[in-house]
C-alpha positions as MATLAB code, in Angstrom:
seq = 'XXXXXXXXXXXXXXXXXXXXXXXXXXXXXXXXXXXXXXXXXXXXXXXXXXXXXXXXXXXXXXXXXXXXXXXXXXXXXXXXXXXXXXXXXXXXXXXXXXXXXXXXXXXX';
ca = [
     104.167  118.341   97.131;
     104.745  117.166  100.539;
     106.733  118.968  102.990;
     108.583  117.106  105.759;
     110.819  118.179  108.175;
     109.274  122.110  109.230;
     111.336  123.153  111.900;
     111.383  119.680  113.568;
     114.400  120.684  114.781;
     115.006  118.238  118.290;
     114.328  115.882  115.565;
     115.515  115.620  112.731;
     117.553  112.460  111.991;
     116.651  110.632  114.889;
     115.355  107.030  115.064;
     111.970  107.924  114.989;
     112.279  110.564  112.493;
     113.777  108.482  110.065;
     111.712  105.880  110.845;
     108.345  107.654  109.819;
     110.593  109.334  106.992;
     110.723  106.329  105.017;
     107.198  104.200  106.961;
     105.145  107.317  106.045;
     106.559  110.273  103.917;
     108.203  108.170  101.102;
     105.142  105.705  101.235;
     102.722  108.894  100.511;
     104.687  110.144   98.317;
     104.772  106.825   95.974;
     100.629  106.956   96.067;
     100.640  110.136   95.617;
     102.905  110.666   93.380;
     104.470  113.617   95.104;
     107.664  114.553   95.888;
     108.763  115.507   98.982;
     110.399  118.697  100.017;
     111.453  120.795  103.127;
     110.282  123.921  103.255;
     112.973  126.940  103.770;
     113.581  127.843  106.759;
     112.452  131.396  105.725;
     109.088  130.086  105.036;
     106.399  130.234  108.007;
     103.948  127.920  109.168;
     100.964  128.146  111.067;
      98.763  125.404  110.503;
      97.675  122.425  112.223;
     100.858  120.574  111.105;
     102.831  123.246  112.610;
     101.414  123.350  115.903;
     100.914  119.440  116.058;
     104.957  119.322  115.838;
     105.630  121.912  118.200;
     103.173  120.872  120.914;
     104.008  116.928  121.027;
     107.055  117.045  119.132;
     106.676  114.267  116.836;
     107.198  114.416  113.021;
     104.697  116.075  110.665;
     104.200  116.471  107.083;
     101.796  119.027  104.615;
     100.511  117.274  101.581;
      99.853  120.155   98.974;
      97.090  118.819   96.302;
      97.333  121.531   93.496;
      99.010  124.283   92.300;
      99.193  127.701   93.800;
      96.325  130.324   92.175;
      96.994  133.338   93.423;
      94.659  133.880   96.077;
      91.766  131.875   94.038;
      90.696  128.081   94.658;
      91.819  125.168   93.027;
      89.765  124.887   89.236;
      86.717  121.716   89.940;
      88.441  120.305   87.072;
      91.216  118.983   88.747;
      89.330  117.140   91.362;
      89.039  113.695   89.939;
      93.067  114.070   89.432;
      93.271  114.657   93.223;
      91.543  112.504   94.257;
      93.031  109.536   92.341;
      96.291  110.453   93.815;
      95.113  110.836   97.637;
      92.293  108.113   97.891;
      94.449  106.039   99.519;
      96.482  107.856  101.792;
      93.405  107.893  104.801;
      93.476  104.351  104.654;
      97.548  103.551  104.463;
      97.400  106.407  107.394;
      94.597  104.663  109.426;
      96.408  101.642  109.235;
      99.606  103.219  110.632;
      98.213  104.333  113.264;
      96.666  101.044  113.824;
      99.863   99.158  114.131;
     101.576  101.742  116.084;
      99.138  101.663  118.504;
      98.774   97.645  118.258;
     102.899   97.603  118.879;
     103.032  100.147  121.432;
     100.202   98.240  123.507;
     102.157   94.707  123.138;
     105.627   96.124  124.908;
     103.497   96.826  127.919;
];
């Protein structure tokens, strides 16, 4: 699953948002295979995600690879699975960045 949206609340259907919405969520989601939720409001954070959208205020997402086990680890069985469905989403992220950075440095 992959949560978008956690309390990104200055944000949330602006330009920017939607733009990384559908340039980044939906485009993980179709290599993944994943859909893509938002998490309650009820629910908590604390992660890296979490703090990365509070401190620079940018949109985030949480890619969960496997099911929930109680409090155990994911089985080693399902690695090759997970990994067929995220090999690819460094790369497409790398390159992201990449362009973003490329754009940003052409407007100055």
């Amino acid at each position: 699953m992959i949560f978008w949206g956690y309390h990104q609340w200055g944000l949330t259907h602006t330009t920017k948002f939607t733009r990384d919405y559908y340039a980044i969520a939906e485009t993980i989601s179709e290599l993944t295979k994943y859909p893509i939720d938002e998490p309650e409001s009820y629910q908590q954070g604390g992660g890296y995600t979490d703090c990365f959208i509070e401190e620079f205020e940018k949109p985030a997402f949480t890619v969960e690879i496997g099911q929930l086990i109680e409090d155990s680890s994911l089985p080693l069985e399902e690695f090759p699975d997970i990994w067929e469905r995220n090999k690819n989403v460094g790369l497409f992220l790398a390159e992201k960045a990449f362009e973003r950075k490329k754009n940003s440095e052409s407007k100055k």
